[in-house]
C-alpha positions as YAML, in Angstrom:
chain: A
units: angstrom
residues:
- id: 1
  name: MET
  ca: [-0.15, 0.38, 0.08]
- id: 2
  name: SER
  ca: [1.47, 3.60, -0.91]
- id: 3
  name: THR
  ca: [1.07, 6.60, 1.12]
- id: 4
  name: THR
  ca: [1.15, 9.52, -0.67]
- id: 5
  name: GLN
  ca: [3.02, 12.71, 0.17]
- id: 6
  name: SER
  ca: [0.65, 14.17, 2.68]
- id: 7
  name: GLU
  ca: [1.07, 11.12, 4.45]
- id: 8
  name: ARG
  ca: [4.92, 11.19, 4.71]
- id: 9
  name: LEU
  ca: [4.74, 14.80, 5.63]
- id: 10
  name: ARG
  ca: [2.52, 13.88, 8.16]
- id: 11
  name: GLU
  ca: [4.51, 11.85, 9.37]
- id: 12
  name: LEU
  ca: [8.36, 13.13, 9.54]
- id: 13
  name: LEU
  ca: [6.33, 16.57, 10.83]
- id: 14
  name: GLU
  ca: [3.79, 15.99, 13.45]
- id: 15
  name: PRO
  ca: [6.08, 14.97, 16.19]
- id: 16
  name: LEU
  ca: [7.45, 18.19, 16.16]
- id: 17
  name: VAL
  ca: [4.57, 20.47, 15.76]
- id: 18
  name: THR
  ca: [3.85, 18.33, 18.82]
- id: 19
  name: SER
  ca: [7.01, 19.16, 20.75]
- id: 20
  name: GLN
  ca: [6.39, 22.31, 20.25]
- id: 21
  name: GLY
  ca: [2.86, 22.15, 21.77]
- id: 22
  name: LEU
  ca: [0.65, 22.24, 18.81]
- id: 23
  name: ASP
  ca: [-1.12, 20.14, 17.09]
- id: 24
  name: LEU
  ca: [-0.55, 19.32, 13.48]
- id: 25
  name: GLU
  ca: [-4.14, 20.05, 11.53]
- id: 26
  name: GLU
  ca: [-4.22, 19.95, 8.51]
- id: 27
  name: ILE
  ca: [-0.96, 19.44, 5.38]
- id: 28
  name: ALA
  ca: [-1.63, 20.31, 1.47]
- id: 29
  name: VAL
  ca: [0.13, 20.55, -0.77]
- id: 30
  name: ASP
  ca: [0.01, 22.98, -3.57]
- id: 31
  name: ALA
  ca: [0.74, 24.24, -7.56]
- id: 32
  name: VAL
  ca: [1.40, 27.75, -8.03]
- id: 33
  name: GLY
  ca: [3.19, 28.07, -10.91]
- id: 34
  name: ARG
  ca: [6.28, 26.34, -11.16]
- id: 35
  name: LYS
  ca: [6.67, 26.71, -8.11]
- id: 36
  name: ARG
  ca: [4.65, 24.27, -4.81]
- id: 37
  name: VAL
  ca: [3.15, 25.76, -1.34]
- id: 38
  name: LEU
  ca: [3.76, 23.34, 1.55]
- id: 39
  name: ARG
  ca: [0.44, 24.52, 4.32]
- id: 40
  name: VAL
  ca: [0.97, 23.14, 8.06]
- id: 41
  name: VAL
  ca: [-1.97, 24.54, 9.18]
- id: 42
  name: VAL
  ca: [-1.51, 23.91, 13.28]
- id: 43
  name: ASP
  ca: [-3.64, 24.59, 16.44]
- id: 44
  name: SER
  ca: [-3.75, 24.25, 20.41]
- id: 45
  name: ASP
  ca: [-6.35, 23.95, 22.68]
- id: 46
  name: THR
  ca: [-4.97, 28.16, 24.13]
- id: 47
  name: GLY
  ca: [-4.30, 28.79, 20.81]
- id: 48
  name: ALA
  ca: [-1.21, 29.61, 18.78]
- id: 49
  name: ASP
  ca: [0.20, 33.11, 18.56]
- id: 50
  name: LEU
  ca: [2.70, 34.52, 15.71]
- id: 51
  name: ASP
  ca: [6.16, 33.11, 18.76]
- id: 52
  name: ALA
  ca: [4.51, 30.05, 18.86]
- id: 53
  name: ILE
  ca: [4.04, 29.95, 14.83]
- id: 54
  name: ALA
  ca: [7.86, 31.43, 13.74]
- id: 55
  name: ASP
  ca: [9.06, 28.67, 16.28]
- id: 56
  name: VAL
  ca: [7.23, 25.98, 15.20]
- id: 57
  name: SER
  ca: [7.79, 27.59, 11.37]
- id: 58
  name: ARG
  ca: [11.76, 27.29, 11.85]
- id: 59
  name: ALA
  ca: [11.79, 24.00, 13.46]
- id: 60
  name: LEU
  ca: [9.55, 22.27, 10.00]
- id: 61
  name: SER
  ca: [11.86, 24.39, 7.81]
- id: 62
  name: ALA
  ca: [15.12, 22.73, 10.08]
- id: 63
  name: ARG
  ca: [13.62, 19.41, 9.37]
- id: 64
  name: LEU
  ca: [12.86, 19.38, 6.38]
- id: 65
  name: ASP
  ca: [16.26, 20.64, 4.87]
- id: 66
  name: GLU
  ca: [17.89, 17.90, 6.18]
- id: 67
  name: THR
  ca: [15.82, 15.48, 4.33]
- id: 68
  name: ASP
  ca: [14.45, 15.23, 0.77]
- id: 69
  name: ALA
  ca: [10.56, 15.04, 1.88]
- id: 70
  name: MET
  ca: [9.89, 18.37, -0.30]
- id: 71
  name: GLY
  ca: [12.11, 16.60, -3.48]
- id: 72
  name: ASP
  ca: [14.92, 19.34, -5.26]
- id: 73
  name: ALA
  ca: [12.08, 21.50, -6.92]
- id: 74
  name: ALA
  ca: [11.59, 24.46, -5.07]
- id: 75
  name: TYR
  ca: [9.10, 25.08, -2.96]
- id: 76
  name: ASP
  ca: [7.58, 27.80, 0.11]
- id: 77
  name: LEU
  ca: [6.49, 26.64, 2.96]
- id: 78
  name: GLU
  ca: [3.54, 28.07, 4.89]
- id: 79
  name: VAL
  ca: [2.65, 27.69, 8.51]
- id: 80
  name: GLY
  ca: [-0.71, 29.15, 9.57]
- id: 81
  name: THR
  ca: [-3.89, 28.70, 12.22]
- id: 82
  name: PRO
  ca: [-7.30, 27.08, 10.86]
- id: 83
  name: GLY
  ca: [-8.18, 30.38, 10.97]
- id: 84
  name: ALA
  ca: [-11.80, 32.41, 12.07]
- id: 85
  name: GLU
  ca: [-14.17, 30.14, 9.97]
- id: 86
  name: ARG
  ca: [-12.86, 26.65, 11.22]
- id: 87
  name: ALA
  ca: [-14.17, 23.64, 10.19]
- id: 88
  name: LEU
  ca: [-14.79, 21.35, 12.74]
- id: 89
  name: THR
  ca: [-13.54, 17.36, 12.79]
- id: 90
  name: GLU
  ca: [-12.30, 16.04, 15.52]
- id: 91
  name: HIS
  ca: [-13.53, 16.04, 19.23]
- id: 92
  name: ARG
  ca: [-11.20, 17.98, 20.46]
- id: 93
  name: HIS
  ca: [-12.33, 21.16, 17.42]
- id: 94
  name: PHE
  ca: [-15.60, 20.84, 19.12]
- id: 95
  name: VAL
  ca: [-14.04, 21.27, 22.55]
- id: 96
  name: ARG
  ca: [-11.72, 24.41, 21.40]
- id: 97
  name: ALA
  ca: [-15.63, 25.52, 19.70]
- id: 98
  name: VAL
  ca: [-16.93, 25.90, 23.34]
- id: 99
  name: ASP
  ca: [-19.35, 29.08, 23.46]
- id: 100
  name: ARG
  ca: [-18.19, 29.52, 19.79]
- id: 101
  name: LEU
  ca: [-21.69, 30.15, 17.46]
- id: 102
  name: VAL
  ca: [-21.79, 27.38, 14.89]
- id: 103
  name: LYS
  ca: [-23.27, 26.56, 11.24]
- id: 104
  name: PHE
  ca: [-24.01, 22.52, 11.91]
- id: 105
  name: GLN
  ca: [-25.47, 20.52, 8.80]
- id: 106
  name: LEU
  ca: [-27.12, 17.56, 9.88]
- id: 107
  name: THR
  ca: [-27.22, 14.22, 8.80]
- id: 108
  name: GLU
  ca: [-30.90, 14.04, 8.80]
- id: 109
  name: GLY
  ca: [-30.69, 17.04, 6.36]
- id: 110
  name: GLY
  ca: [-31.52, 20.46, 7.65]
- id: 111
  name: GLU
  ca: [-29.02, 23.20, 9.83]
- id: 112
  name: LEU
  ca: [-29.02, 24.74, 12.64]
- id: 113
  name: VAL
  ca: [-27.28, 27.61, 14.40]
- id: 114
  name: ALA
  ca: [-26.40, 27.29, 17.82]
- id: 115
  name: ARG
  ca: [-23.98, 27.87, 20.11]
- id: 116
  name: ILE
  ca: [-22.25, 24.94, 22.18]
- id: 117
  name: LEU
  ca: [-22.34, 25.15, 25.64]
- id: 118
  name: SER
  ca: [-20.71, 21.97, 26.73]
- id: 119
  name: VAL
  ca: [-19.24, 18.70, 24.82]
- id: 120
  name: ASP
  ca: [-18.79, 15.72, 26.28]
- id: 121
  name: ALA
  ca: [-18.12, 11.95, 24.45]
- id: 122
  name: GLU
  ca: [-20.91, 11.51, 22.41]
- id: 123
  name: GLY
  ca: [-21.89, 14.58, 21.74]
- id: 124
  name: LEU
  ca: [-22.21, 18.26, 22.47]
- id: 125
  name: ASP
  ca: [-25.32, 20.54, 24.67]
- id: 126
  name: VAL
  ca: [-26.43, 23.82, 22.38]
- id: 127
  name: GLU
  ca: [-28.19, 26.91, 22.88]
- id: 128
  name: VAL
  ca: [-30.16, 27.12, 19.86]
- id: 129
  name: PRO
  ca: [-30.56, 31.61, 19.41]
- id: 130
  name: GLY
  ca: [-34.57, 33.05, 20.51]
- id: 131
  name: VAL
  ca: [-35.83, 34.21, 17.00]
- id: 132
  name: LYS
  ca: [-38.36, 37.58, 16.85]
- id: 133
  name: GLY
  ca: [-37.59, 37.79, 20.70]
- id: 134
  name: ARG
  ca: [-38.59, 34.57, 22.35]
- id: 135
  name: LYS
  ca: [-35.94, 32.87, 24.10]
- id: 136
  name: ALA
  ca: [-33.05, 30.74, 23.74]
- id: 137
  name: THR
  ca: [-33.50, 26.93, 23.50]
- id: 138
  name: ALA
  ca: [-31.06, 24.17, 24.96]
- id: 139
  name: ARG
  ca: [-30.36, 21.16, 22.85]
- id: 140
  name: ARG
  ca: [-28.12, 17.85, 22.78]
- id: 141
  name: LEU
  ca: [-26.31, 17.07, 19.84]
- id: 142
  name: GLY
  ca: [-25.16, 13.80, 19.52]
- id: 143
  name: PHE
  ca: [-21.89, 13.34, 17.23]
- id: 144
  name: PRO
  ca: [-23.29, 10.65, 14.94]
- id: 145
  name: GLU
  ca: [-26.26, 13.72, 14.04]
- id: 146
  name: ILE
  ca: [-23.67, 16.00, 13.21]
- id: 147
  name: ASP
  ca: [-22.63, 16.14, 8.91]
- id: 148
  name: LYS
  ca: [-20.37, 18.69, 8.98]
- id: 149
  name: ALA
  ca: [-19.82, 21.76, 11.77]
- id: 150
  name: ARG
  ca: [-18.30, 25.17, 10.53]
- id: 151
  name: VAL
  ca: [-17.42, 27.84, 13.58]
- id: 152
  name: GLN
  ca: [-19.14, 31.30, 12.48]
- id: 153
  name: VAL
  ca: [-17.75, 34.74, 12.57]
- id: 154
  name: GLU
  ca: [-19.54, 36.97, 14.87]
- id: 155
  name: PHE
  ca: [-19.62, 40.90, 15.01]
- id: 156
  name: ASN
  ca: [-21.57, 41.98, 17.30]
- id: 157
  name: ARG
  ca: [-21.23, 39.56, 20.20]
- id: 158
  name: LYS
  ca: [-21.43, 40.47, 23.36]
- id: 159
  name: ASP
  ca: [-18.94, 39.34, 25.88]
- id: 160
  name: LYS
  ca: [-20.57, 37.94, 29.61]
- id: 161
  name: LYS
  ca: [-19.37, 40.85, 31.35]
- id: 162
  name: ASP
  ca: [-21.24, 43.47, 28.89]
- id: 163
  name: MET
  ca: [-24.54, 41.06, 29.08]
- id: 164
  name: LYS
  ca: [-23.95, 41.45, 32.99]
- id: 165
  name: GLU
  ca: [-23.41, 44.88, 33.12]
- id: 166
  name: GLU
  ca: [-26.46, 45.21, 30.85]
- id: 167
  name: GLU
  ca: [-29.00, 42.91, 33.01]
- id: 168
  name: GLU
  ca: [-27.90, 45.37, 36.30]
- id: 169
  name: ALA
  ca: [-28.79, 48.25, 35.16]
...
């Protein structure tokens, strides 16, 4: 059974990423003109700041230079984080998205936009926002019910401190 270049790169680079306290989320090799671009996406439970990205980028670059994993052709290495509207595909992604608004595509059809309140081994407790003055409702989603999930960007969300101050006023 043959392994793809991405699988070989994952085997080579994942231990380095893990040693930096990060998770290797994704590896992709894309052709851009005559060059190739190796994109590496990393994250952690506490996020990855620019210093952590720079450190892991230097470590990955050094490891790639000492091996022939990318061959002789020129390539660029890009190391980054998943971004604001990341897809949730692993249990740890759902845990990291607690208190975030997520759009769910359900396996039985339809979609649901809800805030993740808690995550356990079987699924999620979510809060579905109320519509037109109605109160939010709680709902339980088992992982088998979820086909796809993606974090939503919220521009006008008030944090808990702001909401508490409004209630007290």
